[in-house]
Amino acid sequence: MNAANPGGIPLQRIAAIFEAERESYVALHPRSLALAGHGIAGFYQGVPMHWMRDWSMPYPFLVESARGAVLRDVDGNEYADFCLGDTGSMFGHSPAPVVEAIARQAGQGLTYMLPTRDALEVGRLLAERFGLPHWQVATTATDANRFALRVARAVTSRPKILAFNGCYHGTVDETFVRLVDGCAVNRPGLLGQVADLTQFARVVEFNDLPALQAALAHGDVACVITEPVMTNSCMVLPEPGFHAELRRLTRAAGTLLLIDETHTISTGPGGYTRAHGLEPDLFVLGKPVAGGVPASVWGFTDEVACRLDEVRSQTPPGHSGMGTTLSANALSLAAMRATLEHVMTPEAYAHMEVLASRLAAGLRDVVEHYELPWHVVRVGARVEFICAPGPLRNGTEAEAAHAPALEHAIHLALLNRGCLIAPFHNMMLVSPATSREQVDTLCQAFESVAASLALDLTDWK
């Protein structure tokens, strides 16, 4: 496999399929083109947020509505939505309990920098569900991670954060580092970065315990921040025993452990942490925790709380550098309570687990039938196909496994067949609202695309 043959498919074949699918897309979306052209006036690059240009579409279609696991555009096209806002709507679009909570709170005020009756229940539910006694509410997982890392530095009096190569934790500066030839460097593509991030961060490969132990031996790492499974690239699973050793090594080094479950909450009602008995000092969850309303939470242990109290007692009054005006607003708390009580239920996860297993099996059947050098991986309701052999062990292997041109062609072809998956990688989510018929539709669409890609493949091998 090489640049001329990504994912085992020749570039000329990929280009031909992408062009045919591009023409189909344009034919299916004339109204979106008429209303917005190739960009919406007034917005930089024609979109409200620049990453909306990262889809494989020739131009983004305009969404008319979404409900459950179905998304509709202004051209009248309907899609089985397996992207679900890249986890933000993991439990389906506009779950009824969340809609009701939003409507109720909208008539009582949206934000006022004070707790509500909903806060009484949210605090109890978070502690009960995720096993940590102390919680704070933020607006995004990036905020929550940033605040938690500030606390880690404060209570340990250590300067550095350790992240794993290829990780994803929103836009936290300390995690925008990567390994090149064994050395830590700033990730490419950063805009306006004025500091050398490697001065404040260490980076090692996921699953590399000797490298982790060596990095912690310096005695300057306040916190290791990690997802329990690496996502937002090509998914990398932890090797057997990795998490137990990660916890042992961090404790031995006096380093705190932060588990970011923003994506791996797909595992179950208590996330990967509860399902696999992890013991973090700090815990972060964003995106879906309020049913699609912007909100995040971060929790910590009694020990961290005691150490934080001690630090604060010795700190002069002033701005802590944690929290924003809209953090823990009344609307987000109402939506969060509804989500925790009525949406993120064991019954919902049972449905998601069954259909995600069906989806993963269907995709594997296609890969095996066409003898493609790909693999499929799943964590609970989260499924990915990866256009390279697997399993992958670390971030370097995950980065090398990407085949952008091939992935764009597949994404666009699936879209034209009525199936929407995440644009940045090959991620698919099954929600409580997803039906067996939608899963089967996606598997059939994937088979159709694979058949086109594999046409006369034996002549190319």
C-alpha positions as CSV (number, residue, x, y, z in Angstrom):
1,M,0.0,0.0,0.0
2,N,1.4,3.4,-0.9
3,A,0.4,6.9,-2.0
4,A,-0.5,5.7,-5.4
5,N,-2.6,2.8,-4.0
6,P,-4.2,4.0,-0.7
7,G,-6.3,1.4,1.0
8,G,-5.4,-1.0,-1.7
9,I,-7.3,1.0,-4.3
10,P,-5.5,2.8,-7.2
11,L,-5.8,6.5,-7.2
12,Q,-7.3,6.6,-10.7
13,R,-10.1,4.4,-9.6
14,I,-10.7,6.6,-6.5
15,A,-10.7,9.8,-8.6
16,A,-13.1,8.4,-11.1
17,I,-15.6,7.3,-8.4
18,F,-15.3,10.7,-6.6
19,E,-16.0,12.6,-9.8
20,A,-19.1,10.5,-10.5
21,E,-20.3,10.9,-6.9
22,R,-19.6,14.7,-7.1
23,E,-21.9,14.9,-10.1
24,S,-24.6,13.0,-8.3
25,Y,-24.3,15.2,-5.3
26,V,-24.8,18.4,-7.3
27,A,-27.8,16.9,-9.0
28,L,-29.3,16.0,-5.6
29,H,-28.7,19.4,-4.0
30,P,-29.8,22.2,-6.4
31,R,-31.7,24.2,-3.8
32,S,-28.7,24.2,-1.4
33,L,-26.6,25.5,-4.2
34,A,-29.2,28.2,-5.2
35,L,-29.6,29.4,-1.6
36,A,-25.9,29.4,-0.5
37,G,-23.9,28.8,-3.6
38,H,-20.5,27.5,-2.9
39,G,-20.4,29.6,0.3
40,I,-22.7,31.5,2.6
41,A,-22.2,35.3,2.3
42,G,-20.8,36.9,5.4
43,F,-18.9,33.9,6.7
44,Y,-15.2,33.2,6.4
45,Q,-14.8,30.6,3.7
46,G,-18.6,30.6,3.4
47,V,-19.4,28.6,6.5
48,P,-20.2,29.5,10.2
49,M,-17.3,27.3,11.4
50,H,-14.3,26.6,9.2
51,W,-14.4,22.8,9.7
52,M,-17.7,22.6,8.0
53,R,-15.5,22.7,4.8
54,D,-13.9,19.4,5.9
55,W,-16.8,17.4,4.6
56,S,-16.2,15.6,1.3
57,M,-19.1,17.4,-0.3
58,P,-18.5,19.9,-3.2
59,Y,-20.4,22.4,-1.1
60,P,-22.2,21.8,2.2
61,F,-26.0,21.2,2.0
62,L,-28.3,23.2,4.2
63,V,-30.0,21.3,7.0
64,E,-33.8,21.7,7.2
65,S,-34.4,19.6,10.3
66,A,-33.2,16.5,12.2
67,R,-35.1,14.2,14.5
68,G,-34.1,11.0,16.1
69,A,-31.6,9.4,13.7
70,V,-32.9,11.1,10.5
71,L,-31.6,14.3,9.0
72,R,-33.3,16.3,6.2
73,D,-31.9,18.9,3.9
74,V,-33.6,21.8,2.1
75,D,-33.6,19.8,-1.1
76,G,-35.9,17.2,0.5
77,N,-33.2,14.5,0.9
78,E,-33.3,12.3,4.0
79,Y,-30.3,10.7,5.6
80,A,-29.8,7.9,8.1
81,D,-27.6,9.9,10.4
82,F,-24.6,8.0,11.8
83,C,-22.6,11.1,12.3
84,L,-24.9,12.6,14.9
85,G,-23.0,15.8,15.2
86,D,-19.7,13.8,15.7
87,T,-21.1,12.6,19.1
88,G,-22.8,15.9,20.1
89,S,-26.2,14.2,19.3
90,M,-25.1,10.7,20.1
91,F,-28.5,9.9,21.7
92,G,-30.4,11.2,18.7
93,H,-31.5,14.6,17.6
94,S,-33.9,16.4,19.9
95,P,-34.8,13.6,22.4
96,A,-38.3,14.3,23.7
97,P,-37.2,14.7,27.4
98,V,-34.6,17.2,26.4
99,V,-37.0,19.2,24.2
100,E,-39.4,19.4,27.1
101,A,-36.7,20.5,29.5
102,I,-35.5,23.2,27.1
103,A,-39.0,24.5,26.5
104,R,-39.8,24.6,30.2
105,Q,-36.5,26.4,31.1
106,A,-36.8,28.9,28.2
107,G,-39.8,30.5,29.9
108,Q,-37.9,30.7,33.2
109,G,-34.7,32.3,32.1
110,L,-31.7,30.9,30.3
111,T,-28.7,32.0,32.4
112,Y,-28.2,33.9,35.7
113,M,-25.0,32.7,37.3
114,L,-26.8,30.9,40.1
115,P,-27.8,27.2,40.6
116,T,-31.3,25.9,40.0
117,R,-33.3,23.0,41.3
118,D,-32.0,21.0,38.3
119,A,-28.5,21.4,39.8
120,L,-29.5,19.5,42.9
121,E,-30.3,16.4,40.7
122,V,-27.4,16.9,38.2
123,G,-24.8,16.8,41.0
124,R,-26.3,13.7,42.5
125,L,-26.6,12.0,39.1
126,L,-23.0,12.7,38.1
127,A,-21.6,11.4,41.3
128,E,-23.8,8.3,41.2
129,R,-23.2,7.5,37.6
130,F,-19.4,8.1,37.2
131,G,-18.2,7.4,40.7
132,L,-16.5,10.7,41.5
133,P,-17.8,12.9,44.4
134,H,-16.9,16.4,43.1
135,W,-18.1,18.0,39.9
136,Q,-18.0,21.3,38.0
137,V,-19.9,22.3,34.8
138,A,-18.4,24.0,31.8
139,T,-19.5,24.7,28.3
140,T,-17.3,22.5,26.1
141,A,-15.0,19.5,26.8
142,T,-12.1,21.7,25.8
143,D,-13.0,24.0,28.7
144,A,-13.4,21.1,31.1
145,N,-10.1,19.6,30.1
146,R,-8.3,23.0,30.4
147,F,-9.8,23.7,33.8
148,A,-9.0,20.2,35.1
149,L,-5.4,20.5,33.9
150,R,-5.0,23.8,35.7
151,V,-6.2,22.1,38.9
152,A,-3.7,19.3,38.3
153,R,-0.8,21.7,38.0
154,A,-2.0,23.7,41.0
155,V,-2.3,20.7,43.4
156,T,0.9,19.0,42.3
157,S,3.1,22.1,41.8
158,R,4.4,20.5,38.6
159,P,4.5,22.2,35.2
160,K,4.1,19.5,32.6
161,I,1.2,17.6,31.0
162,L,1.7,14.2,29.3
163,A,-0.4,13.4,26.3
164,F,-0.4,10.5,23.9
165,N,0.7,10.9,20.3
166,G,-2.3,11.4,18.0
167,C,-4.6,12.2,20.9
168,Y,-7.7,14.4,20.7
169,H,-8.9,16.6,23.6
170,G,-10.5,19.5,21.8
171,T,-8.3,22.6,21.5
172,V,-6.2,22.2,24.7
173,D,-2.8,23.6,23.9
174,E,-0.8,21.0,25.9
175,T,-2.2,18.3,23.7
176,F,-1.2,19.8,20.4
177,V,2.1,18.0,20.4
178,R,3.3,15.0,18.5
179,L,6.3,12.7,18.1
180,V,8.6,13.0,15.1
181,D,11.6,10.7,15.1
182,G,11.1,10.2,18.8
183,C,11.1,13.9,19.6
184,A,8.2,16.1,20.8
185,V,7.2,18.9,18.4
186,N,4.3,21.2,18.0
187,R,1.6,19.8,15.7
188,P,1.6,21.2,12.2
189,G,-1.1,23.6,11.2
190,L,-1.5,25.6,14.4
191,L,-2.5,29.2,13.9
192,G,-1.2,32.1,16.0
193,Q,0.7,29.8,18.4
194,V,3.2,32.0,20.3
195,A,4.7,29.4,22.7
196,D,6.6,26.3,22.2
197,L,4.1,23.8,23.5
198,T,6.8,21.1,24.1
199,Q,8.1,23.3,27.0
200,F,4.9,22.4,28.9
201,A,4.1,19.0,27.6
202,R,5.5,15.5,27.2
203,V,4.3,13.1,24.5
204,V,4.6,9.3,24.2
205,E,2.9,6.7,22.1
206,F,-0.3,5.1,23.3
207,N,0.3,1.5,24.6
208,D,4.0,2.2,25.1
209,L,4.5,1.5,28.8
210,P,8.3,1.7,28.9
211,A,8.1,5.2,27.2
212,L,5.4,6.3,29.6
213,Q,7.5,5.2,32.6
214,A,10.6,7.0,31.3
215,A,8.6,10.2,30.7
216,L,7.1,10.1,34.2
217,A,10.5,9.5,35.8
218,H,11.5,13.2,35.3
219,G,9.1,14.0,38.2
220,D,7.7,17.1,36.5
221,V,4.4,15.7,35.0
222,A,1.4,17.0,36.8
223,C,-1.2,14.9,34.9
224,V,-1.5,12.3,32.2
225,I,-4.5,13.2,30.0
226,T,-5.9,10.4,27.8
227,E,-9.0,8.9,26.2
228,P,-9.4,5.3,27.3
229,V,-9.5,4.5,23.6
230,M,-7.9,6.8,21.1
231,T,-10.5,8.3,18.8
232,N,-10.9,11.1,16.2
233,S,-8.3,9.6,14.1
234,C,-8.2,5.9,13.3
235,M,-9.4,4.2,16.4
236,V,-6.7,2.6,18.6
237,L,-7.7,0.2,21.4
238,P,-5.7,-0.2,24.6
239,E,-3.7,-3.4,24.7
240,P,-4.5,-5.8,27.5
241,G,-3.2,-4.5,30.8
242,F,-2.4,-1.0,29.5
243,H,-4.8,0.8,31.7
244,A,-3.9,-1.0,34.9
245,E,-0.2,-0.2,34.3
246,L,-1.0,3.4,33.4
247,R,-2.8,3.8,36.7
248,R,0.0,2.1,38.6
249,L,2.8,4.1,37.0
250,T,1.0,7.5,37.5
251,R,0.4,6.8,41.1
252,A,4.0,5.7,41.7
253,A,5.2,8.9,40.0
254,G,2.8,11.2,42.0
255,T,1.1,12.1,38.7
256,L,-2.7,12.6,38.4
257,L,-4.7,10.7,35.7
258,L,-7.4,12.5,33.7
259,I,-9.7,10.3,31.6
260,D,-11.5,12.1,28.8
261,E,-14.7,10.2,27.9
262,T,-16.1,12.7,25.4
263,H,-16.1,10.1,22.7
264,T,-15.9,6.8,24.6
265,I,-19.1,7.5,26.5
266,S,-20.4,5.3,23.7
267,T,-19.3,2.4,25.8
268,G,-22.1,2.5,28.3
269,P,-24.1,4.6,30.9
270,G,-20.9,5.1,33.0
271,G,-18.6,5.3,30.0
272,Y,-15.5,3.2,29.4
273,T,-14.4,4.1,32.9
274,R,-17.2,2.4,34.7
275,A,-17.4,-0.5,32.2
276,H,-13.7,-1.4,32.7
277,G,-13.1,-0.3,36.3
278,L,-10.7,2.6,35.6
279,E,-9.8,4.8,38.5
280,P,-9.1,8.3,37.3
281,D,-8.3,11.3,39.5
282,L,-10.0,13.6,37.1
283,F,-12.8,12.8,34.6
284,V,-14.2,14.9,31.7
285,L,-17.3,14.4,29.6
286,G,-18.5,16.8,27.0
287,K,-20.6,16.9,23.8
288,P,-23.6,14.6,24.4
289,V,-24.1,15.1,28.1
290,A,-26.9,17.7,27.6
291,G,-28.5,16.1,24.6
292,G,-26.9,18.5,22.1
293,V,-27.0,21.7,24.2
294,P,-23.5,22.9,24.6
295,A,-22.3,21.7,28.0
296,S,-19.6,19.6,29.7
297,V,-18.7,18.3,33.1
298,W,-15.5,17.5,34.9
299,G,-15.2,15.6,38.2
300,F,-12.5,14.7,40.7
301,T,-11.7,12.7,43.8
302,D,-11.9,13.6,47.4
303,E,-8.1,13.7,47.5
304,V,-7.9,16.2,44.7
305,A,-10.6,18.3,46.3
306,C,-8.7,18.4,49.6
307,R,-5.5,19.4,47.9
308,L,-7.3,22.0,45.9
309,D,-8.9,23.4,49.1
310,E,-5.4,23.7,50.6
311,V,-4.0,25.5,47.5
312,R,-6.9,27.9,47.4
313,S,-6.6,28.7,51.1
314,Q,-3.1,29.9,50.4
315,T,-3.9,31.8,47.2
316,P,-4.7,35.5,47.2
317,P,-8.2,36.5,46.0
318,G,-8.5,37.0,42.2
319,H,-9.6,35.3,39.0
320,S,-8.9,31.5,39.1
321,G,-8.7,31.2,35.3
322,M,-11.4,28.6,35.4
323,G,-15.0,29.1,34.3
324,T,-16.8,31.3,31.8
325,T,-19.9,33.4,32.2
326,L,-22.1,30.9,30.5
327,S,-20.7,27.9,32.2
328,A,-23.4,26.0,34.2
329,N,-26.2,28.1,32.8
330,A,-29.8,27.2,33.6
331,L,-30.6,25.9,30.2
332,S,-27.6,23.5,30.0
333,L,-28.4,22.2,33.5
334,A,-32.0,21.5,32.6
335,A,-31.0,19.7,29.4
336,M,-28.3,17.8,31.3
337,R,-30.7,16.6,34.0
338,A,-33.2,15.4,31.3
339,T,-30.4,13.6,29.4
340,L,-29.0,11.8,32.5
341,E,-32.4,10.9,33.9
342,H,-34.3,9.9,30.8
343,V,-32.0,9.6,27.7
344,M,-28.6,8.0,28.8
345,T,-30.4,4.9,30.2
346,P,-29.2,1.3,30.4
347,E,-32.1,0.4,28.0
348,A,-30.9,3.0,25.5
349,Y,-27.4,1.6,25.6
350,A,-28.7,-2.0,25.3
351,H,-30.4,-1.0,22.0
352,M,-27.3,0.8,20.8
353,E,-25.0,-2.1,21.6
354,V,-27.1,-4.6,19.7
355,L,-27.3,-2.5,16.5
356,A,-23.7,-1.4,16.7
357,S,-22.6,-5.0,16.8
358,R,-24.8,-5.7,13.8
359,L,-23.3,-2.7,12.0
360,A,-19.7,-3.8,12.7
361,A,-20.4,-7.4,11.6
362,G,-22.0,-6.1,8.4
363,L,-19.1,-3.9,7.5
364,R,-16.6,-6.7,8.3
365,D,-18.5,-9.1,6.0
366,V,-18.1,-6.6,3.1
367,V,-14.4,-6.1,3.8
368,E,-13.8,-9.8,3.9
369,H,-16.0,-10.5,0.8
370,Y,-14.1,-8.1,-1.4
371,E,-10.7,-9.0,0.2
372,L,-10.0,-5.4,1.1
373,P,-6.9,-4.8,3.3
374,W,-9.1,-2.9,5.8
375,H,-10.4,-3.6,9.3
376,V,-13.4,-2.6,11.5
377,V,-13.2,-1.6,15.2
378,R,-15.9,-0.9,17.7
379,V,-16.3,0.6,21.2
380,G,-19.9,0.2,22.3
381,A,-22.1,2.3,20.0
382,R,-19.1,3.7,18.1
383,V,-17.9,1.9,15.0
384,E,-15.2,2.7,12.5
385,F,-13.9,1.1,9.3
386,I,-10.2,1.8,8.7
387,C,-8.8,1.6,5.2
388,A,-5.7,-0.3,6.4
389,P,-4.8,-3.5,8.1
390,G,-5.2,-3.7,11.8
391,P,-5.3,-3.6,14.7
392,L,-3.5,-0.3,15.1
393,R,-1.3,0.1,18.2
394,N,-0.6,3.9,18.5
395,G,-1.0,7.3,17.0
396,T,1.8,7.0,14.5
397,E,0.2,3.9,13.0
398,A,-3.2,5.6,13.1
399,E,-1.9,8.6,11.2
400,A,-0.3,6.4,8.6
401,A,-3.5,4.4,8.2
402,H,-5.5,7.4,6.9
403,A,-6.3,7.4,3.1
404,P,-7.9,10.9,2.7
405,A,-8.7,10.7,-1.0
406,L,-10.2,7.2,-0.6
407,E,-12.1,8.2,2.5
408,H,-13.6,11.3,0.9
409,A,-14.8,9.2,-2.0
410,I,-16.4,6.7,0.3
411,H,-18.1,9.4,2.5
412,L,-19.5,11.2,-0.6
413,A,-20.8,7.9,-2.1
414,L,-22.4,6.9,1.2
415,L,-24.1,10.3,1.4
416,N,-25.5,10.0,-2.1
417,R,-27.0,6.7,-0.9
418,G,-28.7,8.3,2.0
419,C,-26.2,7.6,4.8
420,L,-24.2,10.3,6.7
421,I,-21.1,9.4,8.6
422,A,-18.5,11.7,10.4
423,P,-16.4,13.8,8.0
424,F,-13.1,13.8,9.8
425,H,-12.6,10.0,10.0
426,N,-14.7,6.9,9.3
427,M,-16.7,7.1,12.5
428,M,-20.3,5.9,12.8
429,L,-22.5,6.1,15.9
430,V,-25.7,4.1,16.6
431,S,-28.2,6.1,18.7
432,P,-31.2,4.9,20.7
433,A,-33.3,6.2,17.8
434,T,-31.4,4.3,15.2
435,S,-33.3,1.4,13.6
436,R,-32.2,-2.0,12.3
437,E,-33.4,-0.9,8.9
438,Q,-31.0,2.1,9.0
439,V,-28.1,-0.1,9.9
440,D,-28.9,-2.5,7.1
441,T,-29.2,0.5,4.7
442,L,-25.7,1.6,5.7
443,C,-24.3,-1.9,5.3
444,Q,-25.9,-2.1,1.8
445,A,-24.6,1.3,0.8
446,F,-21.1,0.3,2.1
447,E,-21.3,-2.9,0.0
448,S,-22.3,-0.9,-3.1
449,V,-19.3,1.5,-2.7
450,A,-16.9,-1.4,-1.9
451,A,-18.1,-3.2,-5.1
452,S,-17.4,-0.1,-7.2
453,L,-13.9,0.4,-5.6
454,A,-13.0,-3.3,-6.0
455,L,-14.0,-3.5,-9.6
456,D,-11.3,-5.4,-11.4
457,L,-9.2,-5.2,-8.2
458,T,-7.6,-8.5,-8.9
459,D,-6.0,-7.0,-12.0
460,W,-4.4,-4.3,-9.9
461,K,-3.1,-6.5,-7.1
